[in-house]
CSV table of C-alpha atoms and ligand atoms in Angstrom, one decimal:
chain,number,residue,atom,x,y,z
A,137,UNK,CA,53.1,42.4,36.1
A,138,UNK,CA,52.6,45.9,35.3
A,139,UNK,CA,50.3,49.0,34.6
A,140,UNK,CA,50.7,51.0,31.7
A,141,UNK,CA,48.1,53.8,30.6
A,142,UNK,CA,46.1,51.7,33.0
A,143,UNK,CA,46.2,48.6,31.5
A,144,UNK,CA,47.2,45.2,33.5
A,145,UNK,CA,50.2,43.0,31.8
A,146,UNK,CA,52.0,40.5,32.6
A,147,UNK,CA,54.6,38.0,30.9
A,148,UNK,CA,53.1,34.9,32.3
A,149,UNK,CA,49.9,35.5,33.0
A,150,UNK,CA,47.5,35.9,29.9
A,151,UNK,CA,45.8,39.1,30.3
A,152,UNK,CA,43.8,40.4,27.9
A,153,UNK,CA,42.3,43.8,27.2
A,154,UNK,CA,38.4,44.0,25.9
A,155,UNK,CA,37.6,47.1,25.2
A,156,UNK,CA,34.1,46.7,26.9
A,157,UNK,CA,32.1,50.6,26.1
A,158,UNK,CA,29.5,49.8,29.4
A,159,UNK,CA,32.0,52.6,31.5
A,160,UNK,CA,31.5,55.8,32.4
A,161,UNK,CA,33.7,59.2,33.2
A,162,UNK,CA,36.9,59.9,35.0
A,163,UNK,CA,37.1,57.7,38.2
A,164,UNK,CA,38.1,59.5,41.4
A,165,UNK,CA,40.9,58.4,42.9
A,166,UNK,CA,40.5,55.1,43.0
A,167,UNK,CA,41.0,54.5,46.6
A,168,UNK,CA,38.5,51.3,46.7
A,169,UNK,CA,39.0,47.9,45.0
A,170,UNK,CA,35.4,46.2,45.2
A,171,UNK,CA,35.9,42.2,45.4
A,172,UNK,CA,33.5,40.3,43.6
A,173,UNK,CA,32.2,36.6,42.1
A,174,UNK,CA,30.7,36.4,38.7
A,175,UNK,CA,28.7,34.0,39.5
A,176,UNK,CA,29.0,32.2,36.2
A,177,UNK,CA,30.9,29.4,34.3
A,178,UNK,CA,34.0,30.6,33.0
A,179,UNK,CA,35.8,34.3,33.2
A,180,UNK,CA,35.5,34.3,29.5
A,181,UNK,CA,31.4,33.9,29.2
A,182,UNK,CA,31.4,36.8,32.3
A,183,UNK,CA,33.8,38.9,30.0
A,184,UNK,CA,31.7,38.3,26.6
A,185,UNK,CA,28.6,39.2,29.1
A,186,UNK,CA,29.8,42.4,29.8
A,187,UNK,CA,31.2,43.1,26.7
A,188,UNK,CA,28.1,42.1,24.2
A,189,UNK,CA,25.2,42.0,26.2
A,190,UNK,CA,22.8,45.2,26.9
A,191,UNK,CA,22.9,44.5,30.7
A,192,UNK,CA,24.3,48.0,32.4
A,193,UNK,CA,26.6,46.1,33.5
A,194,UNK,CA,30.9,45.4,33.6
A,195,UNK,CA,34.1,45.7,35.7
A,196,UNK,CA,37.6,46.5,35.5
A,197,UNK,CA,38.9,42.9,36.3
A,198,UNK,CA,37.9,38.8,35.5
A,199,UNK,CA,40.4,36.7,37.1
A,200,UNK,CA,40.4,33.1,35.9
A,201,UNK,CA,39.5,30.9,38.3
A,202,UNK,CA,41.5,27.2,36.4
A,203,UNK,CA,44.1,29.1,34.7
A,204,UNK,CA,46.8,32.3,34.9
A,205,UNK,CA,44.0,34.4,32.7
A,206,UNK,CA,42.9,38.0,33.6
A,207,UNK,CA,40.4,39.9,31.4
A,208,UNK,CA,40.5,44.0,31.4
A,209,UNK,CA,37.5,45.4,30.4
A,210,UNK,CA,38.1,49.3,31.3
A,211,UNK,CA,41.2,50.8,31.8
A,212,UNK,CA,41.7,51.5,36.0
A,213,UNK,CA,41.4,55.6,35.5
A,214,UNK,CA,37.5,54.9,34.1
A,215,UNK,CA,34.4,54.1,35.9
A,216,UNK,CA,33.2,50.4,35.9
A,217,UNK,CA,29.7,49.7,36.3
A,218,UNK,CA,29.8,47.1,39.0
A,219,UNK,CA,28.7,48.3,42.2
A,220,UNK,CA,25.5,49.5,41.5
A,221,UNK,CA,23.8,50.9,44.3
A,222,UNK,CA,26.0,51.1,46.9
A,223,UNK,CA,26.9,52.4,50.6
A,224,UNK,CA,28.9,52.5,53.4
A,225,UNK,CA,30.1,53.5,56.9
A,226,UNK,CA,33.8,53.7,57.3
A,227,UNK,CA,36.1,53.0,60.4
A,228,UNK,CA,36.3,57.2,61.4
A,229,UNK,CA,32.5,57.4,60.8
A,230,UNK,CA,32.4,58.8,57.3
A,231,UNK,CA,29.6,57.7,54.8
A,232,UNK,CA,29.8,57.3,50.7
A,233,UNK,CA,27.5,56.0,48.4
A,234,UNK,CA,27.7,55.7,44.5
A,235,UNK,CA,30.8,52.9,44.8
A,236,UNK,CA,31.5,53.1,41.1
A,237,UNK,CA,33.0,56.8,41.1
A,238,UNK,CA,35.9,55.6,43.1
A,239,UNK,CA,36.4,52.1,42.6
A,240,UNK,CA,38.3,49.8,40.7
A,241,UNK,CA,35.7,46.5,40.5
A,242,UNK,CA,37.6,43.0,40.2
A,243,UNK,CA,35.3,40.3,39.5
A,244,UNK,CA,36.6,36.5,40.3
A,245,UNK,CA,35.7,33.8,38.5
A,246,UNK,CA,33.2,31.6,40.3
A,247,UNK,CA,30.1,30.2,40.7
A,248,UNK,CA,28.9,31.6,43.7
A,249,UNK,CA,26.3,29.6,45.9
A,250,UNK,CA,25.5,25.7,45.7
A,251,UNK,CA,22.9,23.5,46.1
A,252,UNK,CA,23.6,19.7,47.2
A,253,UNK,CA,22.3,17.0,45.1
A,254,UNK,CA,22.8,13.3,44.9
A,255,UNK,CA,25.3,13.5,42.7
A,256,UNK,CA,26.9,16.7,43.2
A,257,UNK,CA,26.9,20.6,43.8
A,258,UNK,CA,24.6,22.5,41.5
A,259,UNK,CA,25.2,26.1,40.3
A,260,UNK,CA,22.2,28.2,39.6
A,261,UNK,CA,22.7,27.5,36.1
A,262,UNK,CA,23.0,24.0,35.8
A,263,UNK,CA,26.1,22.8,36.6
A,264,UNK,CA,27.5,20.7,38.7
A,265,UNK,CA,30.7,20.5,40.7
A,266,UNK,CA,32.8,18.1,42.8
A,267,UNK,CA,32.7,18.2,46.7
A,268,UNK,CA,36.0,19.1,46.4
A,269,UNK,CA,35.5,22.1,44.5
A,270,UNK,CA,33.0,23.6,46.9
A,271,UNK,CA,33.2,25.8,50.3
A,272,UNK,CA,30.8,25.7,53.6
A,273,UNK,CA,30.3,28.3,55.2
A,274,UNK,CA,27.9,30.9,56.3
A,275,UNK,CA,27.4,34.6,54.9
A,276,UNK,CA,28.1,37.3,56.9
A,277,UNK,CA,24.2,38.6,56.3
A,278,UNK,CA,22.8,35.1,56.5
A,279,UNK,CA,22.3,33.0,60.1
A,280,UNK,CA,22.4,29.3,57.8
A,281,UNK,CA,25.6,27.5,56.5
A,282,UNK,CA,25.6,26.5,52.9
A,283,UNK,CA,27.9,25.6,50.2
A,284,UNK,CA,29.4,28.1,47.4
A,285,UNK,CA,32.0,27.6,44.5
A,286,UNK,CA,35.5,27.4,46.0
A,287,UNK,CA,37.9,30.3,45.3
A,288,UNK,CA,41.2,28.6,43.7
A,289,UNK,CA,44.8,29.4,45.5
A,290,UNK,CA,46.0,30.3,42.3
A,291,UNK,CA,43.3,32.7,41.5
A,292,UNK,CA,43.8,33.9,45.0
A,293,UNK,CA,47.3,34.5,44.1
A,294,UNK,CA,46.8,36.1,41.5
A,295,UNK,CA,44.5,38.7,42.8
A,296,UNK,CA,47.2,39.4,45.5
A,297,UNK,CA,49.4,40.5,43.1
A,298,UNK,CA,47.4,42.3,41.2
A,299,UNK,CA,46.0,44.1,44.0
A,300,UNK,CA,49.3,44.7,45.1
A,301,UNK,CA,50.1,46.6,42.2
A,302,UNK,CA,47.3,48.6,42.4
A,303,UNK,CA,48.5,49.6,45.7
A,304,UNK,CA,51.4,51.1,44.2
A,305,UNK,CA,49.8,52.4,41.3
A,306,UNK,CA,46.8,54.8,42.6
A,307,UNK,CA,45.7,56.0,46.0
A,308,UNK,CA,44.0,52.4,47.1
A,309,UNK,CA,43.2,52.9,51.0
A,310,UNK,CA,40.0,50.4,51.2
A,311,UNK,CA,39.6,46.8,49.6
A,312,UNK,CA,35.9,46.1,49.9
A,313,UNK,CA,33.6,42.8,49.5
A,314,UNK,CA,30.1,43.7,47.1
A,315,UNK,CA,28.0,42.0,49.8
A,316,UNK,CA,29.8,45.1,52.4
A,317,UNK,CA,28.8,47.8,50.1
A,318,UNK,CA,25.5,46.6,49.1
A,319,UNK,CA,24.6,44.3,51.9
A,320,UNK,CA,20.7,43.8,51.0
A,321,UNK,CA,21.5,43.0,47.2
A,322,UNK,CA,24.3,41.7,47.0
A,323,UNK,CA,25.9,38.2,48.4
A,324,UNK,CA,29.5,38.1,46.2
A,325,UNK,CA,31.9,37.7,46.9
A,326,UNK,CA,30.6,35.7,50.2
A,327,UNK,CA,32.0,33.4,52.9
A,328,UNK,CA,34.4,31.4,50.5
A,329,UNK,CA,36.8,34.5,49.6
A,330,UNK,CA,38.6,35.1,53.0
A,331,UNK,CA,38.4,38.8,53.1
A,332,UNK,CA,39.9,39.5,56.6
A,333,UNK,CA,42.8,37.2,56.1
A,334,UNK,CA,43.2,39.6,52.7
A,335,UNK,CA,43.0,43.0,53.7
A,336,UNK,CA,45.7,41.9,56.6
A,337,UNK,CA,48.2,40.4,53.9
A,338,UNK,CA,47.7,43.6,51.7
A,339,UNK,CA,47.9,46.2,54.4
A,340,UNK,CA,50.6,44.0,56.0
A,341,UNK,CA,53.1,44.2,52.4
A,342,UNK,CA,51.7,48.0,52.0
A,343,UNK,CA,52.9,48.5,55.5
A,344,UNK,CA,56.5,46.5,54.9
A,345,UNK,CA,57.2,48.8,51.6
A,346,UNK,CA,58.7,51.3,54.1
A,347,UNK,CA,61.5,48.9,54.7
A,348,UNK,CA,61.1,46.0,57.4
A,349,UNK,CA,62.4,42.2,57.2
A,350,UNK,CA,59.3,42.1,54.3
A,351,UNK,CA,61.0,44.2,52.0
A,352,UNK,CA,63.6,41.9,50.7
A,353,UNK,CA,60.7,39.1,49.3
A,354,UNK,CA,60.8,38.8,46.5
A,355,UNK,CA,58.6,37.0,44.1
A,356,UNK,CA,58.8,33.7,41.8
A,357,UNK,CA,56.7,31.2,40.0
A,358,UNK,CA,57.2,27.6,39.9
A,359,UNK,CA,58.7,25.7,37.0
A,360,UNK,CA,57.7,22.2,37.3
A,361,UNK,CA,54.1,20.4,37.4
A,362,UNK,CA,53.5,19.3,41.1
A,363,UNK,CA,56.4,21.2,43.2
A,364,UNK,CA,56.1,19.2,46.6
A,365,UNK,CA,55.4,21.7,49.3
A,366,UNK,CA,57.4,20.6,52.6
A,367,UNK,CA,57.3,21.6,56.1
A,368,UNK,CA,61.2,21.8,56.2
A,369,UNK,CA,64.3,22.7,53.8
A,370,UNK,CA,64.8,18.7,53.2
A,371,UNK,CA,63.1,15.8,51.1
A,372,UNK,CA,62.8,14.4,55.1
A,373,UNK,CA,60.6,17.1,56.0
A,374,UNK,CA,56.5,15.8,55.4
A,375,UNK,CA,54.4,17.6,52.8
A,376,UNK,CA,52.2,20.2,54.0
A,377,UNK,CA,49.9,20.5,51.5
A,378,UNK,CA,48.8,19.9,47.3
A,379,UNK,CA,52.1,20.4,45.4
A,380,UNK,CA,52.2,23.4,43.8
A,381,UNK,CA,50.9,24.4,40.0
A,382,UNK,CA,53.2,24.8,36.9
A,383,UNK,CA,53.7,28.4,37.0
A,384,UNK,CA,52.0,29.3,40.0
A,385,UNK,CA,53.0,32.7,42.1
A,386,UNK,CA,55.0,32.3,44.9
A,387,UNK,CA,56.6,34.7,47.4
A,388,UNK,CA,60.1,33.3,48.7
A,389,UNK,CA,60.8,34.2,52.3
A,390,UNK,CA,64.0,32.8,52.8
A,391,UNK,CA,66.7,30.9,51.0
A,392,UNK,CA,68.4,27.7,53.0
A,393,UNK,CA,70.8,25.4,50.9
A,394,UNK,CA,69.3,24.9,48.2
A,395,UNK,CA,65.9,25.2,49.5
A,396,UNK,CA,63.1,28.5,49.5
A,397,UNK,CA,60.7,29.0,52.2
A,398,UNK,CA,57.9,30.2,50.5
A,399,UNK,CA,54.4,31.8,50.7
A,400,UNK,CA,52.4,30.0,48.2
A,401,UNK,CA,49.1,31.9,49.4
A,402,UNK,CA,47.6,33.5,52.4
A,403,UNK,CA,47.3,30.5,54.1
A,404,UNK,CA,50.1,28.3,53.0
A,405,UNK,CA,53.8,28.5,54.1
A,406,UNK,CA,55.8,26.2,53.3
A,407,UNK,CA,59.3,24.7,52.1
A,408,UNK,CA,60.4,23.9,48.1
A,409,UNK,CA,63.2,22.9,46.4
A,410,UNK,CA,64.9,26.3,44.9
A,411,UNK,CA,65.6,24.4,41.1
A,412,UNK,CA,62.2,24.2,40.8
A,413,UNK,CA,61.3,28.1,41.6
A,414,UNK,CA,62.0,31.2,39.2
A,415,UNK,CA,63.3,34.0,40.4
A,416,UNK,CA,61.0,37.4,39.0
A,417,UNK,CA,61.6,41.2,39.5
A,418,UNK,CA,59.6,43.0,41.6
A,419,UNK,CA,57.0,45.6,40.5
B,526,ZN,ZN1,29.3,42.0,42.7
């Protein structure tokens, strides 16, 4: 994955660059990357939204939530409309409003809040999803538990490295949730995107740059459909979790005979066979 001229690519994920003209001047820094949900049915209807409708509204970033798909809809040095009205207190007591001027806004592709029926989870616009597609959990502003559309690992993944890149790229000191910087509008991206467990893992790797045991990761991507994810370097160890993707991101932490311990999100360590993991460059 890479940034040129301020434009994401990658050679295995599908990104793709609209050139959406809802943007506005220079952006300072950025130091911010605003997190939040689309709250719609695919990231390609929320990209053709920004792009073609007459709503003041767009982002730098749609990850996919089903598939390795990003959408780029301003280049990273250009103001995004996504934040809207916007403030906040940081950590040493300093204030900003107007989130937009230094922010890079990365929208993921979701849902957002669900409503139980008989026969499934409804979406505000009509459609309907599996129980095990959905979240419960309560908002940070809210006091009830409800359910919202489940964030994917994959699409997690992806926005790690992305955001990782960013990191390296331009100033980044903040990574921010919508529903922190406009808490009375705004509920995205919500109690289904775990946002503490994130700004840990990204501060942790920013941290590890400098040259600890975290340096030497590196990063790979899986070549088989359904890599069995084990809680040892043997076939005898039990599976931990799903198997992995085709083509999923993975962070290898360790090499064993034949066998990678592996970070296969921010919640999931595990063991996989190293024939069925490619090795990539780093950024
Ligand atoms: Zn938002």
């Amino acid at each position: 994955m890479k940034i040129e001229n301020h434009i994401l690519s990658d050679d295995d994920v599908d990104t793709r660059y609209v050139d959406c003209p809802k943007r506005g001047g220079a952006i300072t820094g950025p130091d911010t990357i605003i997190i939040h949900y689309t709250g719609g049915s695919t990231a390609e209807a929320t990209a053709d939204y920004f792009y073609s409708s007459n709503v003041q509204a767009s982002a730098h970033l749609v990850i996919d939530r089903n598939s390795p798909l990003i959408f780029q809809l301003v280049p990273f040095d250009t103001v995004a409309w996504h934040a809207g009205r916007s403030s906040y207190t940081f950590a040493d007591g300093s204030e900003r409003s107007g989130f937009n001027q230094y922010s890079i806004g990365i929208e993921l592709d979701t849902a957002g809040p669900l409503v139980k029926t008989g026969s499934g989870y409804l979406a505000w616009f009509g459609k309907s999803y599996q129980a095990e597609e959905t979240f419960f959990g309560t908002h940070q502003h809210q006091t009830e538990p409800g359910y919202w559309h489940a964030f994917t690992e994959g699409q997690i993944g992806c926005l790690l490295e992305v955001c990782r890149l960013l990191l390296v790229t331009y100033p980044i000191k903040y990574v921010l949730g919508h529903d922190d910087i406009s808490p009375r509008r705004k509920i995205d991206p919500g109690p289904a995107f775990p946002m503490e467990q994130f700004r840990k893992h990204l501060l942790d790797l920013d941290r590890n740059q400098d040259g600890s045991e975290l340096a030497s990761e590196q990063s790979g991507r899986v070549t088989a459909p359904g890599l069995n994810v084990r809680s040892g370097p043997s076939v005898r160890h039990t599976a931990v979790a799903d198997p992995l993707q085709y083509n999923q991101a993975v962070t290898i932490l360790e090499e064993r005979e034949g066998w990678y311990r592996i970070r296969a999100s921010i919640e999931l360590e595990c063991w996989v066979s190293s024939r069925h993991v490619e090795l990539r460059r780093e950024v």
